[in-house]
CSV table of C-alpha atoms and ligand atoms in Angstrom, one decimal:
chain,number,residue,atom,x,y,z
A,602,UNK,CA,133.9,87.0,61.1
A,603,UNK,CA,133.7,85.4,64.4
A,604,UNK,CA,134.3,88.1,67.5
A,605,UNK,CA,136.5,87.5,70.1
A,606,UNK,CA,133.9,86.2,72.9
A,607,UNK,CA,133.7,84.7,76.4
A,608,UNK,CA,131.3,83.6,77.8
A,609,UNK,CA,130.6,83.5,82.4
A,610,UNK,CA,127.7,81.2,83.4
A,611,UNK,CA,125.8,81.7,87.0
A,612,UNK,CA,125.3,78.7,88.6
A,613,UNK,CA,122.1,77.9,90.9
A,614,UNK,CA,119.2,78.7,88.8
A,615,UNK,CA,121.1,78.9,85.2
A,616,UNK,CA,122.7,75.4,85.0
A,617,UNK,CA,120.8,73.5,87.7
A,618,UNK,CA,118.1,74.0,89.8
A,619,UNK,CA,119.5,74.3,92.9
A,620,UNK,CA,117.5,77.3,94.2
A,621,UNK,CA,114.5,74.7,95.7
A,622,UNK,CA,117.1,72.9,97.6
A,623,UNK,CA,118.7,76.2,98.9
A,624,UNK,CA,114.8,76.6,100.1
A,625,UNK,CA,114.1,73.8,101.9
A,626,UNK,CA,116.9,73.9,104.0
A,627,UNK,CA,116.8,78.0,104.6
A,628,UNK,CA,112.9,77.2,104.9
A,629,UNK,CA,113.5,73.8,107.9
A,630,UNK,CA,116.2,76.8,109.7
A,631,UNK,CA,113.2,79.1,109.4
A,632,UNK,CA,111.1,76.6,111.7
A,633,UNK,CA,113.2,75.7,113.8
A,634,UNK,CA,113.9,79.3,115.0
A,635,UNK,CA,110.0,79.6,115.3
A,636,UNK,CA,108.5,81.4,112.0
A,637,UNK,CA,107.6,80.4,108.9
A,638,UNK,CA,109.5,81.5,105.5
A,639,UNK,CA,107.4,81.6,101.8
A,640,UNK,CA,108.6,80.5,98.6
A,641,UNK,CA,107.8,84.0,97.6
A,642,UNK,CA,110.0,85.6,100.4
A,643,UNK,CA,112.7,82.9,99.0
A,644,UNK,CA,113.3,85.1,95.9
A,645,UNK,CA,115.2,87.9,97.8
A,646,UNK,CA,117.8,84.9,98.1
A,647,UNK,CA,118.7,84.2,94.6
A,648,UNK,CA,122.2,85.1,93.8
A,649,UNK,CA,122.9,86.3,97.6
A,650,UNK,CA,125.9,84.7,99.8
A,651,UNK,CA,125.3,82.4,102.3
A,652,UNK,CA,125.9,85.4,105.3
A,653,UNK,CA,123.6,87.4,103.6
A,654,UNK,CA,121.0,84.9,103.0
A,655,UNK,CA,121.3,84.1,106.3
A,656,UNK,CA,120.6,88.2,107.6
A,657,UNK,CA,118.2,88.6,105.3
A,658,UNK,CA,116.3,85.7,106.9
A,659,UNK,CA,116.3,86.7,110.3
A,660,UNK,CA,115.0,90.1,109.4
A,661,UNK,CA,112.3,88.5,107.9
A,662,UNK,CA,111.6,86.3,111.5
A,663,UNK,CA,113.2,89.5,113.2
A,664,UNK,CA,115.1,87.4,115.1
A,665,UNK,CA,118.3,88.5,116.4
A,666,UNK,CA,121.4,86.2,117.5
A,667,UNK,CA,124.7,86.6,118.5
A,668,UNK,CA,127.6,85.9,116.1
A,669,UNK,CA,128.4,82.6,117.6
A,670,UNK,CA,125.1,80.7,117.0
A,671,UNK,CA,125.2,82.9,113.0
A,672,UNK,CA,127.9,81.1,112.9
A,673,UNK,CA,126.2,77.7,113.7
A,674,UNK,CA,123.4,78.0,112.0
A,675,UNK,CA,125.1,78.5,108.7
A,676,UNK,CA,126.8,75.3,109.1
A,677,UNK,CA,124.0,73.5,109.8
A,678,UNK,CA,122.3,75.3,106.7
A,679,UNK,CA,124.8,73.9,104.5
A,680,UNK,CA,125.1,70.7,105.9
A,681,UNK,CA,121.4,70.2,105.0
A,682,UNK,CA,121.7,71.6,101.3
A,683,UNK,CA,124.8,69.2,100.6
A,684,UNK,CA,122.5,66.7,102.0
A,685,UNK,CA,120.3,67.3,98.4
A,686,UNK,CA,124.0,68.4,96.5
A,687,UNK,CA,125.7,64.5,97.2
A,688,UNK,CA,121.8,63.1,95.6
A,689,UNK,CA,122.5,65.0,92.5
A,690,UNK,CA,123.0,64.0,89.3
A,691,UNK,CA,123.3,64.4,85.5
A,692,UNK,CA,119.5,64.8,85.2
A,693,UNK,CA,119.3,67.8,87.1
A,694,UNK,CA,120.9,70.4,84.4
A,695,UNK,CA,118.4,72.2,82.9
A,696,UNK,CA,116.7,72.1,80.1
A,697,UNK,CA,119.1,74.0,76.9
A,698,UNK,CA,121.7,73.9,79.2
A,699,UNK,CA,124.0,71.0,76.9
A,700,UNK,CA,122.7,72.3,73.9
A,701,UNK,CA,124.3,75.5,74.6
A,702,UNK,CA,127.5,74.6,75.9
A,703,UNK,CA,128.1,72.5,73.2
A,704,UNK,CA,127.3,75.5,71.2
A,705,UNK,CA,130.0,76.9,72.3
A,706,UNK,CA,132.6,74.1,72.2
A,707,UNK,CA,132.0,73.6,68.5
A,708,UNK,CA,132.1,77.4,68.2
A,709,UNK,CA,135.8,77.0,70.1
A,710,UNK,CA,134.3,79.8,72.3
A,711,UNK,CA,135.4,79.8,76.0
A,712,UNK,CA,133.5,79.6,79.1
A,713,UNK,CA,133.7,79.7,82.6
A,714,UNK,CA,132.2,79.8,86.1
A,715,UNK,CA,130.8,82.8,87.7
A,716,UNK,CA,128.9,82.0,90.7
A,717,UNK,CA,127.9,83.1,94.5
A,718,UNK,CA,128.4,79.4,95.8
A,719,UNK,CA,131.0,77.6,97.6
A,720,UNK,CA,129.8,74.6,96.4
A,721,UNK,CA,129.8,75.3,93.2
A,722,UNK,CA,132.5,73.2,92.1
A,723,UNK,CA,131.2,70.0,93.8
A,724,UNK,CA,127.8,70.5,92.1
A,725,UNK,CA,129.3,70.4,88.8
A,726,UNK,CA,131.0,67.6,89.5
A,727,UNK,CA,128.0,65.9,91.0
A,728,UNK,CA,126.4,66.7,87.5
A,729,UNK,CA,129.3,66.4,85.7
A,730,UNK,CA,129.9,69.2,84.1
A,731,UNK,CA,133.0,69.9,86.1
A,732,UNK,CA,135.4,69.3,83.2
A,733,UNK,CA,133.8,71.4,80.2
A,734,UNK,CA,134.3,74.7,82.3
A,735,UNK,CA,137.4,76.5,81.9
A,736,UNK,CA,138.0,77.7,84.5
A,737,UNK,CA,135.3,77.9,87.7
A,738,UNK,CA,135.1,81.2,89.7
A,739,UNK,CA,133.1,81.1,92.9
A,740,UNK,CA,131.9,82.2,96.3
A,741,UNK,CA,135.3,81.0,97.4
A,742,UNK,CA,137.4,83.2,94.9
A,743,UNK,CA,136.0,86.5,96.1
A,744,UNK,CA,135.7,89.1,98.8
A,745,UNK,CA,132.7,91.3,97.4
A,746,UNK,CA,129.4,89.6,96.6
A,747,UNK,CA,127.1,90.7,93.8
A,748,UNK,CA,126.0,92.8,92.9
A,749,UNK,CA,129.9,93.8,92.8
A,750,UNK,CA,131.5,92.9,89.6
A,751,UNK,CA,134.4,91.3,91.5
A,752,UNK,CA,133.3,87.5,90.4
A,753,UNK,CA,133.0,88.2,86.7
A,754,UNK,CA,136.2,90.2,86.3
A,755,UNK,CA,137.8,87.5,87.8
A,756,UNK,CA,136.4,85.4,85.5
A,757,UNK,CA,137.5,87.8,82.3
A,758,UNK,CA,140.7,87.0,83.3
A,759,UNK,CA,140.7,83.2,83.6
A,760,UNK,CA,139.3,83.7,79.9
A,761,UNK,CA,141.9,86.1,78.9
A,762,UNK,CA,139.4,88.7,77.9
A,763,UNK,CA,138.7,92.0,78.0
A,764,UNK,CA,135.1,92.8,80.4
A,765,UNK,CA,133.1,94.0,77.4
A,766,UNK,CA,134.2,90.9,75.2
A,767,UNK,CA,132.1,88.9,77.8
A,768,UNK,CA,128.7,87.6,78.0
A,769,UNK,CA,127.0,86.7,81.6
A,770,UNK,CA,124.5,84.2,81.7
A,771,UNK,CA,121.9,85.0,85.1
A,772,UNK,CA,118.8,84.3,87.0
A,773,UNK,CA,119.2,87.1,89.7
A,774,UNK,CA,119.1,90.9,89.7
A,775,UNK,CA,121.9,90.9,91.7
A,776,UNK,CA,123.9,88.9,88.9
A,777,UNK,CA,122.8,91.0,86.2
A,778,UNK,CA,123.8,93.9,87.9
A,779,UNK,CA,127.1,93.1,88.8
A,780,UNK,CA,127.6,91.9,84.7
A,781,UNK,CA,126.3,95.1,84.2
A,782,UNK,CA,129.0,96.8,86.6
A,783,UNK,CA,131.7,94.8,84.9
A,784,UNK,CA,130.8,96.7,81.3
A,785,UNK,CA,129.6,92.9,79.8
A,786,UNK,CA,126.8,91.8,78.0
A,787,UNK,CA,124.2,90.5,80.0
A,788,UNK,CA,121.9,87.4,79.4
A,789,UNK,CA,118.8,87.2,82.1
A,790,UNK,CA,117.2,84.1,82.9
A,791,UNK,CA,113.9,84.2,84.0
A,792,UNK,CA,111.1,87.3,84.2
A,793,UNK,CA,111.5,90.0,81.6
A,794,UNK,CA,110.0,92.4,84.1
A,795,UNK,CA,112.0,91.3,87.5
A,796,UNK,CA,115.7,91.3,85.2
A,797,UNK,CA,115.1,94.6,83.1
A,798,UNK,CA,118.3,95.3,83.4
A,799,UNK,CA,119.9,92.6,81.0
A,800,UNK,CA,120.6,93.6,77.4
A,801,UNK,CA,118.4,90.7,76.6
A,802,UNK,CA,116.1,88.3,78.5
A,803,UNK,CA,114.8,84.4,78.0
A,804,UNK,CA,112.3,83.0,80.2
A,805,UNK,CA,114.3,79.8,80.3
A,806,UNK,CA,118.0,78.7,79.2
A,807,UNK,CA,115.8,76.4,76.7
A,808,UNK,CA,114.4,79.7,75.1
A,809,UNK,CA,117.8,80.2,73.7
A,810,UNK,CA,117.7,79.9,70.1
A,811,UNK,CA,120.8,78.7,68.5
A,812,UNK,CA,120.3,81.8,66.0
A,813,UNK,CA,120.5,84.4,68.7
A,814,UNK,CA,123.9,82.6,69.5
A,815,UNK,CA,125.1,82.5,66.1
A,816,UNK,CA,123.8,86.1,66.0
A,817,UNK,CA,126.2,87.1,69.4
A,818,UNK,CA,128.9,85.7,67.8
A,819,UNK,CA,129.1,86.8,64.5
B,1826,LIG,C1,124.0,81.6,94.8
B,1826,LIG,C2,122.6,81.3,95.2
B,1826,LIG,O1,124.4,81.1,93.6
B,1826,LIG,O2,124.9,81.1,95.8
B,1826,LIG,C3,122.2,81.8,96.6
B,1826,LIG,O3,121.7,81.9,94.2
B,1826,LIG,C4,123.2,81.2,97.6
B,1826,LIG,O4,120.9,81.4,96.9
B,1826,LIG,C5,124.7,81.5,97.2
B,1826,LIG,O5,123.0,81.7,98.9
B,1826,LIG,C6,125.7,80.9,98.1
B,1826,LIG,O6,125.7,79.5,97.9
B,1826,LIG,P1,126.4,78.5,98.9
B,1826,LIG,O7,126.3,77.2,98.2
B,1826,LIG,O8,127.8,78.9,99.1
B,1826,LIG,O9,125.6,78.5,100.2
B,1827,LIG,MG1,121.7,82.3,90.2
């Protein structure tokens, strides 16, 4: 018998691959501000909010500015990114990503947004994916980042679920965490080692079987 399920999908780095975009534009603030920022150094961004990002970055230059130009750097961060968002398009979901959603549709299992970003909801749209999501919680729904369980929660609710009836799909620590916090079931994307947290880990969203689905269901 099929359980009563949910799924909540992360957004940058489990549907698209927005994470290089987020780079280059945190990497182009970087320079302009004098110092140099590393792809490697990039990785203590994934799943962070924008103010965050934007601290953890001047650490790393050990730079310090007054609110007022934060402020005005973050815009001008953003304005860059959407510069690569508006370019997006269908061809930028990841690899597994369809295949699993429509999984899920002909399983008549629900899913929804769960994501950091307040652009998440034009990015689906650029993608067009906007529609198939039940209901999209984002950076713009919550007061508490990540690892707080705040965004998933919310997210139980627009399924009309109960937290451990839910699976997370994520790419960061952070995410998996907070799915952890919420009492879900937790789906890493990405490095076995760096998301040991997660009840279970793929290296890609592509490395999801269809039997491990039927498997979660059932
Ligand atoms: C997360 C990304 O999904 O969203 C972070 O992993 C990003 O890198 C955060 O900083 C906030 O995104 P945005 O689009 O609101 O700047
Ligand atoms: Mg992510």
């Amino acid at each position: 018998m099929k359980k009563e399920i949910g799924f909540i999908f992360d957004l940058d780095g489990v549907i698209v691959d927005t994470a290089k975009y987020h780079y280059l534009a945190w990497r182009n603030l970087a320079n302009s501000l004098g110092f140099d920022f590393t792809e490697v150094q990039n990785e203590q961004l994934k799943g962070v909010s924008r103010v965050k990002s934007l601290e953890i970055l001047l650490d790393i230059g050990k730079v310090q500015l007054s609110q007022e130009k934060k402020e005005a750097l973050l815009l001008e961060k953003n304005e860059e990114y959407l510069e690569y968002v508006y370019k997006m398009n269908s061809n930028e979901i990841l690899p597994g990503v369809d295949r699993f959603l429509s999984f899920l549709e002909t399983n008549k299992i629900k899913f929804v947004l769960g994501s950091a970003s307040k652009n998440a909801q034009l990015i689906l749209e650029k993608v067009g994916l906007l529609e198939r999501f039940t209901a999209i919680v984002d950076g713009n729904n919550v007061s508490k980042a990540k690892p707080n369980p705040e965004v998933f929660l919310i997210g139980a609710k627009k399924l009309n679920m109960s937290p451990t009836n839910c699976v997370v799909v994520e790419d960061a620590i952070a995410g998996v965490q907070a799915a952890n916090a919420a009492n879900m079931i937790s789906i890493g994307i990405g490095n076995a080692k760096v998301l040991s947290e997660a009840n279970y880990v793929f290296d890609s969203m592509e490395a999801i079987t269809s039997d491990f689905l039927k498997n979660l269901i059932n």
